[in-house]
Every structure is written in structure tokens, then in C-alpha cells.
């Protein structure tokens, strides 16, 4: 791991060590993976016009998201089944998040329980929620998050169905025996009779594909926690979210795992910028691999970004230490990108540093 | 066939099993195959901006084309000589079409007779017609279609000559002995003295390269069946078709098999959208390989799409079962695409889901 | 040669048989060969919107250039040293030109004499001229052309220096002993003392890099033959040519052999179309490999095209027969392209068939 | 070296001979090397529309930069540690610069001293300066340059930090024992206790990341020499430089070694052309590999260009002779490009020769 200097290196390192079906589950996308590829390539096609002679000796990367102070503008994306990457699972990720004082968003389908994860960090995590057909289980999950002092509910809205991921179909996930999904068990779901080979599919079948903005209102009515909607791309939906006083939006295409040829997330952010116009806090998810990616998302109006696969690759490469290394890489790269662009604090970053290539 | 999950997989599967000359006849295109490639790549460059929280639990894919109810908006393109793919030929395709209640368009040059094909399906097929120099044969073909209760005449207008397909020239088709083209025989054409190695060329030589809109009027005068013109790309011709009260148009470049560098069919649909403007039913043919392709064609104003090669690949892979599998894949992918875009019925699909990439 | 069906095939066939230095001399370009590649790729990026139902049974490809009737709108480009491709050299090319009734433009640096070449054809050729520092030799060359009843003087204006062709530098041309350049000898140039290995360079050094429009006026004053300027790309020079009543222009970048990254010739034609506007006859040279290329050049306003390398490849592949085959391929491909686009004669071809891709 | 005809050839030749870590230090870039690649590819995408019949027999490439006469519009970029390429180091480069009468910009981190370098040339070099945290050392460096009659101070402003170059991290530079950086020693910096393996990093740590336009004013106050700012891309900074009466600007992204995805330098020049508008002398640095590149930069408004890596490759290939050969290649290529575009002197070159491709 010592000879790995960037996230791309961690991707390679992790894939050299993971079984093919777990690598497929973590890293591959829907359909022909066009959105998966463009999530990263779209960042690369945005060109920078740095400023000079701005005195960048002292720099601060700290910022806030929904009023919560963080050391740099990155959240850890919710990702299921982290024990497939490392035995310590989400607890390892949580320790690294604490080390960097960044917010970890814990998946409903974490192996470790919300309580266990929170016990290892003083940086309050957020909780990623699906709305289940069974609203009692949904409500119980929210209660578990509240009980463990989670500070936000991230509701995933782009997964009424489980996307068609060809590589997963060719290399189906087989979960180990004694594999646990503790939150769902604690929320009252009986998974004992479900064989582990069918667990992932069974869990997907429990989700409610019928949810609407009225269900958001219901969720609003049962918890005082901030509600963040994850998986919005279309400016019309952003406008509805603003009109409904949603706390924050995560612009995301689910990492290219749901609808192939959906617009890349960074292009969606750009496309929606006039609707957003500072009226709602935006988190950009999808394709973050480098410090300059974070800077570009912020220049286009995001308050912070969210990274998923890079964290998993770090976790697979070296558990807590691996995640720390990945976070350090992204943070120091962002710090350098700011210095080289002439910025000394996060809130200075704006669109004047961008030059969209005409090519 | 069990490990094939998408049309691309069926293409590979079929090509691994077909002789090179039959694969060339089915799958290759004219010239340098630029149009052939762009028919599919042009779909991929259209980006989607899905909507969320629309309650997509219940979805219906049924629609109509020229008033005829179909289970999902896809027609099977007319393709000659289907016994080259599978011994059961067009009858197998017909059974699969019936199973999915989609319209099969039967080629003039089918091996099986119009009557045999119709006998195996309750879903009324359409008949693809060429206008032959010999108008009696042409008229007889129409009469055969009427007699077997076919519900539409699809007149191919983009093939005054047989396109130059380099791969076919390198791997010429040799038809098996006892190879029959029953409709032409039944219409009065004597093919006995034509050696099978020269049959395809001989058939092409019978077509009339001199047809004009006056011949369309003649065709209109001899049959009450709806007339659908196949092979129009230029908006000027679409306008003439509208002015002449043609029932429907199939926007098509003959699968990239006639004029290389002709505009891809999906771009032609987009280019002509202001002329079309709901004034005529449009079927989009060319490049359909995925459910999202169908959704995009409909978003751009098509009433339905037409798929050819995917059906042949399914037929070659597994006869009737293979075609059923391909149809199931396209239907379930369209269903998923609709759900993930926030649509519950076909007529909701519109251009607001599209974001044409500036790249 | 029987299994070669397109110009691309002839290129491969010839290169498999030619020594590397001759292949480099014939086929390679200046610098990084960007213009060389774009001369062909720029054609491919122009998309067609064919018309249908136009009665294309009878088609005529005949046209005129500067009043001279030709069987189809193609001229054979001037190319030096054709005996490097085949022992019969320019005489073989000339016979094929006669067979197709197309105009051959004979290079100043032909191996065979103007008189020998003309003796083998009834289709009057044109003569390609450089202006030499020695104006007497220049004048003598014109006289030789007049004496053999050549019908046009094609003056090359884009070669004040010999372009830097890296592949030629790596594989320098070594001319065989007894290698003759008869026209120059007949015009009074003593080449006896020049070793054949230095001949090409020596010939280039004789050209006058100082010529201006005043030299065009001088040339006009010494011959009544039509003057055609070869090697113009910039609309400003086209305007000057129009103002100076030049008979015709050959838009050309010397086949990508002079200034790398010069605009491709077909894009230059498009770029200059508003200046041209029918005021002068235009011949498009560079990148013609297919019948659709000819159709596109004509649609953009060219009166005819000029092909060079395809002829050389045919000559290398099979002498007179090879050139005939190449001409037949281009003619039948143009014929088919016209039929498939809805055209029956050359003068019908116009820009309405083009759809410039927005990609 | 005799079979090398272009800069690309010298790159290959040098890399075949250099140790991997020195090649990485010289030739690789920051991050994913997107800017590194686009610095050259952006030139290639600019298309030329040459003029003809302009009498280009006599051509002059001489010009001036800040009033200093040079034989052709190219400066040698400042590059550290040239003894890593060749034992004679900067002295060899200097001799070649004298031979061509072009200005060499000597790096602060040259191995040879300013005095040694100047002793070998009558063409006055310029001196590249960093502002060190220790302003005394900075001032001493300026004094050394003045004492040796250097004619310009090139202040690098785009390197507040040392860019992240992945290849260098994988192949770290190990400096030989007795490796000297004479200017810094002569300016009063004690490097004796710094092990050579840490020297590069240590030197970078001495730079002041806090400099602003006030430090430019301070520099202005301590020396009468012209001040040239190196490393500006953003038009806003160019405007400030104009407002502050800076003598000249070097548009540069540090050869793609600092901020990856920074705009290519030639696109930055184009982007800023309306701000520049002849108000300040511009030197274009980055991506110069061919004579046509120089012509394009001048057509876009640069007074001269700067080349770095090509010089290093020549130095590594053959010391003084290698550098001379590279300079000869670039000069003769520029000369040919001018002739083929219809130019006879540097100040004639303008944007009318450019046709920006719409592709």
C-alpha cells in the first residue's frame, strides 16, 4: 500500500485482491457502463484557469454541511455490506471518518449496527434510508438512527428498482454464512429464513417503488432530523425539493449503477445551476477520484461532495488505515488544487476558475 | 443461452455459432459501416435526466400502432431468409411475436409462406412489400397478404439498388439446395431455373428502381390496408408523406446496409421532429439494442420502434425460445428504464427526460 | 486483385507489394500526417439525408469540366514517377483514363513523355506545370503540352518548398538507373550529371518559390490553354482567383504532403462555399476514396473531384487493368450513391442531401 | 542521432537512453497528465488555411523580444539540473543558444553558475527566479544575474507548491554525489548538510507560497531589469499584469507539471486574446514540438514561444550538438511553415491563417 499515491492506485490495488464477484458488486455499473465512465471523464473535460499571486500560504479546508462542521468538504457515501471489503466493515470506515472529521453516511444495509458504528466515532454520522413497503420497519430504522444520535436522514430516491448490472449477473454475489445486516434485524425484519445467496435480491424486493413527495412529507412528520434526498438529477425535481423546503440534495446517478446513459453527476450539477442558485445545499456524488474533482464540484455550486468507491477500495486495501490513506490523498490533493488555483478557503471557490472546453 | 443477459450477449452467442457468410449477411453493413456503428452509438450519446418520486409501482407498456393494440412498443423488422438462422424460420419468429403480442413484419422474401406464418399467431402481422418491375407479381403479393389477414403493408422505399456490403462480397451467401422463397412462388414468380447461389442477386434485380409517389398512389388504389413507408430519413420526404396522407412512416436507413454515412436513424428522427410534430405515426428502425434505446426513440416522438438484428440473433441462438428471450430482455429493460425515469405508461414518455450532451 | 472490392482494398494490396520507400513516397504525408488522415475522415463525418421515390432507374454520370465532356466527374491527379508503380508508367494510366473517358492530368515529372502519353488516349489530358526558376524551361514545357494537344495547364501553387515527410526521410527514394524524366529533358534540362539518388531533391530545387499572381499573368500571356490553379485552400485566394478570371481552381492541400494541419480539402471547400458561389469551376482534390466522397464534394459545390493515390494503388496492383478497376469501383459507387440519394444526373446533386453532424 | 528528423524522434532517442527516474523528472506531468497531453494535442486541433502566390523566396525569421534581437522567435525555457541530461549541463545549452542567437532562460536551480553560463555566450540570457521565503537570498540571486549581465528576470508565479507528479513519486530522483546547485550556494544558501536525495524537496520547501502582486512591486524596486511573469493562464491575471506595467508575460501551465486539467497554454492564449490585444508582449510556453506550433502561437498573438523538454531531449541525446540539432529542426520547420503559409517575415503572421475546427 506504500507505493500507492492516488485513488486510481487504490482501485488497482483493491481489485488485485478482491474476488471477482465482490469487485463486480463494488465497482461495476448498469448496462454498458456509459454513465459509470462519464461520471469520471466529465470531470476531466472541465478545464481550469488558475489564478496566481494570491498569497496561498495559509489555507483552510474546513466548512459546514447543514450546519455541521467538517474538516474538508467530503462525505463518505452510503455503501452496503462493507464486511465484504474488510472484516471490520463499517466500524473501520467510521474510525477513519472520525480521524478526518468527515461525515460518514451509513447504509441501511450495513453489516455493523448503527449503534456499533456510532460508538467508534465522535463525528456524528448520517443514516441512509430506503422507504420499505412496510412502513413500520422504515419508522423503526429512523428511530434506531435517532437513538444513536445520527444527525441526518439520507433518503435514496433513485432506486425504485435494482438496476441491471450485467457484470453482477455474470458474477453473482454469494454472501458468506453468518452474514448479518444488523439494522434491518434490529428494525424487526426476520431474515433468518432467507438463504444468504438470495439476501441481496430479497432486500431489494422489500423497497417501495411507489413512493412520492407525499412519503417525503410523511418522513418529515415522523422525525426532526434533517432530510437529505439522494439521487436527483433533473432540474425539475430540484425545483420541487426547493419548494418543499428539503434540507439538502445529493445530485447523484447512484454511481452509474441504476439507469445507464443518465447524465453524469457533474454535468447534471452544471445543467441545474440556474435552478439551484444557492437556494439549497447541494452534495455532488459520483465520479470523485481526485482533489481537482472536488474543487470543480464546489466551483459549480456544490457545498460538498460524496465519495463511495474510493472509500471501499481503501477499506479493501487496508481496513481503517486504507480508508485514512484515501481520505488523506483526497484532502491533500484538494489542498494543493486550492493553492495552485489561488484559493485559501473553501468559500472562495467559484466558477471563475472554470473554462469549459469547446472541444 | 442461460448466461446471456442482454442483446449484446445474444449477438456474440449467435455469431459464435453461425457460418461466416450468414453472419455477414445478417449483421454487416454497407461501405465502411459508419452508419451501422452510428445507429447504435448515436443512442448512447443521448443522455437522460430521470425524474424521481413519481410512484412507479404499477406500469403499463401497452400501446397501439395504427390502432392495433400491442403489449409493448416494438415491431419485428422484416428480414429475409430466416431459415438461414434456424430451420423453423419465420414460423418460430411468429410464435414468439404472438407470445409477446407484438407485430411481426414479414418479409416478401420469407422462406415460409405468409399463410404458414399467420397460422401460428393470433397477433395480426404486417407484410413488407417491394414493388417489382412486374406489377402483377406485386399485386399478387398484396392479395396474398390480404387473404391471410395481414393488417398493414410496409413498403420499402430505400432500396432501388442492393447496397454495397463489402463483407458480403468477401463471404458470399450460398443458399442451401431446396431453399424456398414461398411468397414469390405463390405470387407467380418462377424461380426453378435460378441456381440458389444466384438467387439473392436475381431477386434484387427484379425490384423496380423507378418507383415514385405515383406508385404509392397506385398501391393505395389496389388495397384498403394501411400503407407504411419504410426507409425515409429526409424531412422533405416526411413532409410529402404527410401531405399524401400516408398512414405511418418507418424512419430507417435499412440498418446501415444501403447508403453508408447516411444519418443514424435516431438522429434523423430528432432532426425531423419539427416536421413530424404529431402529424403522422412514426416507427423508428435502426440501432435498437437496449430498453433505454426504445425509451429515447419514444421521447423523441416515435410511436414505436422496430428491431431486426436482435431478433435474428435470438432466432439463431435458440429458435422460438431465443426470440422470446430477446423480446423479454427488451421489454423488461424498457420497463425498468420507465420506472427509473419516473414513467408508468408509454404515453407519458416525452422529451423532458432527454439532455443532449454538448460534447 | 479479384478479391478487392474497394479502394481501401487496393491500398492494402499495393502496399503488400511495393518496396517500403516507394510506398512511403506514394502514400505518406507531411509531419504527423494529421492532414493526411483528416482528408479522408472529414468526408466520413459528413452525414447524408437521402431522398426516396424519385425514379432513379435511368442515371447519367456524365458531366463537363471547363467545357470538356467526361464520363463521370473525376480527374486523375498529377503524380510523378509512375514507373515506380508499374513498368508501363503513365502510359498505362492514360489507357485506363481513355477507357473511362476521364481526364488524366500528367505530371511535369512523368517518366513517359507528354507525347507518348497522349498517343495512347483520345481523351485529351491536361498538363501539370511547375514554374521553374528558369522561365525558358517553363515555357518549353508549355509548348510541349500544346504540341501534343493537351487541353489544360494545371499550375501547382502550393509547393514553393518540398514538404517535410518524415517517412520519406526514414526511407529515402532511390531511383533505378536509366530512370528518365522525359518532359524535363525534352524541355532542355540536362539531368545527365545528376545521380539518380539525388534526382528528386535536385528537381525540387529548380522550382521557383518566388512566384506571384504576376507570374500567373505571364503564364496567361504565353498560352491560350485554360489555366487551372492547384493547391488553394484559403477563401481569400479563391476570391483573388475569381477576380483574376482564372478558369478553374483545384482545392487541395497536396494530399497532406506539404503543410501538416492544413485544413482538410473537403472542409476547405465547405468553408469557402459562400465565396465560390458558382463563380468559378472547382475541382476538389484530397481524400477521395469512395463514391459517396465524390457525391459529397459535388453537393458542396465542386464541379468534379481529383483522385491521386487510388490511381497509383491500382497502377501498382495491376497496371492498366488495375487503374481501370479502381476507376470502375469509384464510378459504380458514385452511381449507386446517386441512386440511393435520389439523383439521376450529376447536376441535380446539391447540399440538401447533407446533414453536418453536430458531434 | 543522424536518423532523427523531428522533436518526437529526439524524445524517443533521449528516453531510450535516460534512467527512468530522470526521464520521469524531465518529461512527465501532474496527475493524470491531461494538461501535459493537451498542451500538444491542442496545437494539432488548430487548422491552417495557407495563402499562396506570395513570393516567399526570401524569408526572415528574426524578431525581437523586449527589444532584444533574436534569430527566431523561440526562447529556451528555464529547466533545473541540466547535468542530469548531460555532464556539460547548462553550459552546453548555452553554447547552442549562442549558435542560434536565441535567448536562454537560466533556471535558479541550474547546476552551472550564472557566470559560467554567461561566459559561453554572447547572446544575453535571462534569469529565472523564484521568490524565496528568505528575501535576502532572493535579492542576492538578482544581484548575481545583474553582475553577469543577464537581461531579464523571469519570475515563476505558478508554483506556490510543487505539483503532484505520480511518475516521479514512483521513480524518485536520486541526485548524484557532488551534485551542485551553484547559484543558490553563491546566493548564500548552505546546502552542505542536505543529503542529495532530499535536495529537490528541500529546495521546493524554501519557496514562498505567500507572494502577491506587492512582492512583484518589491522586485520591481530592487532591479532595473525587465520583469517577465511566468505561469499565467487566467485573463484576469493578464489584465492585472497589464495594469501593473509588467514587461512581458509567459502564458504557461508549467508544462503540465503543476495543476492537472489546467487549460492548455495555446487554448489559454486564444481564450485571453481580447484582453491581451497587443498591450503586453506574450511568450507562449507549453507544447511546442513543431514549427507549425510556433507559427500558430504567433498567429494567436504571441511575440515568441518558449520550448523546454525538446531542448532537454536534445541535450540528453547529444549535449551541445543535440541542442543545436533540435533548434535547427524547429527553426527550419518554422521557416518551411512560413513559406507554405505565404509569409516572409515574422510580423506578417496573423490569425487569418487559422481555421479553428468545429469538430
Coordinates of C-alpha atoms in Angstrom, one line a residue, chain D residues 33-219:
Chain D
X33 CA -1.2 14.1 -17.3
X34 CA -4.3 15.5 -19.1
X35 CA -2.8 19.0 -19.4
X36 CA 0.5 17.5 -20.5
X37 CA -1.2 15.7 -23.4
X38 CA -3.5 18.6 -24.3
X39 CA -0.6 21.1 -24.4
X40 CA 0.4 19.3 -27.6
X41 CA -2.9 18.0 -28.9
X42 CA -4.5 21.4 -28.7
X43 CA -2.0 22.7 -31.2
X44 CA -2.8 19.8 -33.6
X45 CA -6.5 20.6 -33.5
X46 CA -5.9 24.1 -34.8
X47 CA -6.2 24.0 -38.6
X48 CA -4.3 26.2 -41.1
X49 CA -5.6 27.9 -44.2
X50 CA -2.4 28.8 -46.0
X51 CA -2.0 31.5 -48.6
X52 CA -0.3 31.0 -51.9
X53 CA 1.5 33.0 -54.6
X54 CA 3.0 35.5 -52.2
X55 CA 6.7 35.3 -53.3
X56 CA 8.3 33.5 -50.4
X57 CA 11.7 33.2 -51.8
X58 CA 13.4 35.4 -49.2
X59 CA 12.3 34.8 -45.7
X60 CA 13.4 36.3 -42.4
X61 CA 12.7 34.7 -39.0
X62 CA 14.4 37.3 -36.9
X63 CA 12.4 39.3 -34.5
X64 CA 12.8 41.0 -31.1
X65 CA 11.5 40.2 -27.6
X66 CA 11.5 43.1 -25.1
X67 CA 13.7 44.9 -27.6
X68 CA 16.3 42.2 -27.7
X69 CA 17.1 40.9 -31.2
X70 CA 16.8 37.1 -31.7
X71 CA 17.3 35.0 -34.8
X72 CA 13.9 33.3 -34.5
X73 CA 11.0 33.7 -32.1
X74 CA 12.0 31.0 -29.5
X75 CA 13.4 31.1 -26.1
X76 CA 14.9 28.2 -24.2
X77 CA 12.7 27.6 -21.1
X78 CA 14.3 27.5 -17.6
X79 CA 14.9 23.9 -16.5
X80 CA 16.6 22.8 -13.4
X81 CA 19.5 20.3 -13.1
X82 CA 20.6 20.1 -16.7
X83 CA 23.7 18.0 -15.7
X84 CA 21.2 15.1 -15.2
X85 CA 20.8 15.2 -19.0
X86 CA 24.5 15.7 -20.0
X87 CA 27.7 16.3 -18.0
X88 CA 28.2 19.7 -19.5
X89 CA 24.8 20.8 -18.3
X90 CA 23.6 24.3 -18.9
X91 CA 26.9 25.4 -20.4
X92 CA 26.2 23.1 -23.4
X93 CA 22.7 24.5 -23.7
X94 CA 24.1 28.0 -23.6
X95 CA 26.6 27.3 -26.4
X96 CA 23.8 26.1 -28.6
X97 CA 21.7 29.1 -27.7
X98 CA 24.5 31.3 -28.8
X99 CA 24.9 29.4 -32.0
X100 CA 21.3 30.2 -32.9
X101 CA 21.2 33.6 -31.2
X102 CA 18.2 32.7 -29.1
X103 CA 17.7 33.6 -25.5
X104 CA 18.3 31.0 -22.9
X105 CA 16.4 31.4 -19.7
X106 CA 18.6 30.0 -16.9
X107 CA 16.9 28.3 -14.0
X108 CA 17.7 29.3 -10.4
X109 CA 18.4 25.7 -9.9
X110 CA 21.0 25.3 -12.7
X111 CA 23.9 23.2 -11.9
X112 CA 26.4 25.6 -13.5
X113 CA 26.6 29.1 -12.2
X114 CA 25.1 32.1 -13.9
X115 CA 28.6 33.3 -14.5
X116 CA 29.8 30.1 -16.2
X117 CA 26.8 30.0 -18.4
X118 CA 27.1 33.6 -19.5
X119 CA 30.8 33.1 -20.2
X120 CA 29.9 30.8 -23.1
X121 CA 27.5 33.0 -25.0
X122 CA 27.3 36.5 -26.4
X123 CA 23.6 36.2 -26.6
X124 CA 22.5 37.7 -23.3
X125 CA 20.5 35.1 -21.3
X126 CA 17.6 35.8 -18.9
X127 CA 17.4 34.5 -15.4
X128 CA 14.5 32.6 -13.9
X129 CA 13.8 33.5 -10.3
X130 CA 11.7 32.1 -7.5
X131 CA 10.9 34.3 -4.6
X132 CA 12.3 32.5 -1.5
X133 CA 10.9 32.9 1.9
X134 CA 14.3 34.4 2.6
X135 CA 14.2 37.6 0.7
X136 CA 18.0 38.2 1.1
X137 CA 18.7 35.1 -0.9
X138 CA 16.2 36.2 -3.4
X139 CA 17.9 39.6 -3.7
X140 CA 21.3 38.0 -3.9
X141 CA 20.2 35.9 -6.8
X142 CA 19.0 39.0 -8.7
X143 CA 22.4 40.6 -8.0
X144 CA 24.2 37.6 -9.4
X145 CA 22.2 37.9 -12.6
X146 CA 22.8 41.6 -12.9
X147 CA 26.5 41.1 -12.3
X148 CA 26.7 38.6 -15.2
X149 CA 24.8 40.9 -17.4
X150 CA 21.6 38.9 -17.7
X151 CA 18.9 40.9 -19.5
X152 CA 15.7 39.8 -17.9
X153 CA 14.2 38.4 -14.7
X154 CA 11.7 35.6 -15.3
X155 CA 9.7 35.2 -12.2
X156 CA 7.8 32.0 -11.8
X157 CA 4.4 32.6 -10.3
X158 CA 2.6 29.3 -10.7
X159 CA 4.5 27.1 -8.2
X160 CA 3.5 28.0 -4.7
X161 CA 3.7 24.3 -4.1
X162 CA 5.5 21.5 -6.0
X163 CA 2.9 19.7 -8.2
X164 CA 1.9 16.1 -7.6
X165 CA 3.6 14.1 -10.3
X166 CA 2.7 10.4 -9.9
X167 CA 5.5 9.1 -12.0
X168 CA 8.1 11.0 -10.0
X169 CA 6.7 9.5 -6.9
X170 CA 7.0 6.0 -8.3
X171 CA 10.5 6.7 -9.6
X172 CA 12.0 9.3 -7.2
X173 CA 15.0 11.3 -8.3
X174 CA 18.3 10.4 -6.7
X175 CA 20.9 13.1 -7.3
X176 CA 24.5 12.0 -7.7
X177 CA 27.0 12.9 -5.1
X178 CA 28.8 16.2 -5.7
X179 CA 25.7 17.4 -7.4
X180 CA 25.8 21.2 -7.1
X181 CA 23.3 24.0 -7.4
X182 CA 25.8 26.7 -7.7
X183 CA 23.6 29.8 -7.9
X184 CA 21.9 29.1 -4.6
X185 CA 25.2 28.4 -2.9
X186 CA 26.6 31.6 -4.4
X187 CA 23.5 33.5 -3.1
X188 CA 24.2 32.4 0.4
X189 CA 22.2 29.2 0.8
X190 CA 24.0 26.5 2.8
X191 CA 23.2 23.1 1.2
X192 CA 26.1 21.2 2.6
X193 CA 24.1 19.3 5.2
X194 CA 21.3 18.4 2.8
X195 CA 21.7 14.9 1.5
X196 CA 21.4 14.9 -2.3
X197 CA 18.4 12.5 -2.2
X198 CA 16.4 15.2 -0.3
X199 CA 17.8 18.2 -2.2
X200 CA 14.9 18.7 -4.7
X201 CA 12.3 18.5 -2.0
X202 CA 14.3 20.8 0.3
X203 CA 14.7 23.4 -2.4
X204 CA 10.9 23.4 -3.1
X205 CA 10.3 23.9 0.6
X206 CA 12.2 27.2 0.6
X207 CA 9.9 28.9 -1.9
X208 CA 7.4 31.4 -0.6
X209 CA 3.8 30.4 -1.3
X210 CA 2.6 33.7 0.1
X211 CA 3.8 36.0 -2.7
X212 CA 1.4 38.6 -4.1
X213 CA 1.5 41.5 -6.5
X214 CA 3.1 43.5 -3.7
X215 CA 6.1 41.2 -4.0
X216 CA 6.2 42.0 -7.7
X217 CA 6.4 45.7 -6.8
X218 CA 9.2 44.9 -4.3
X219 CA 11.1 43.0 -7.1

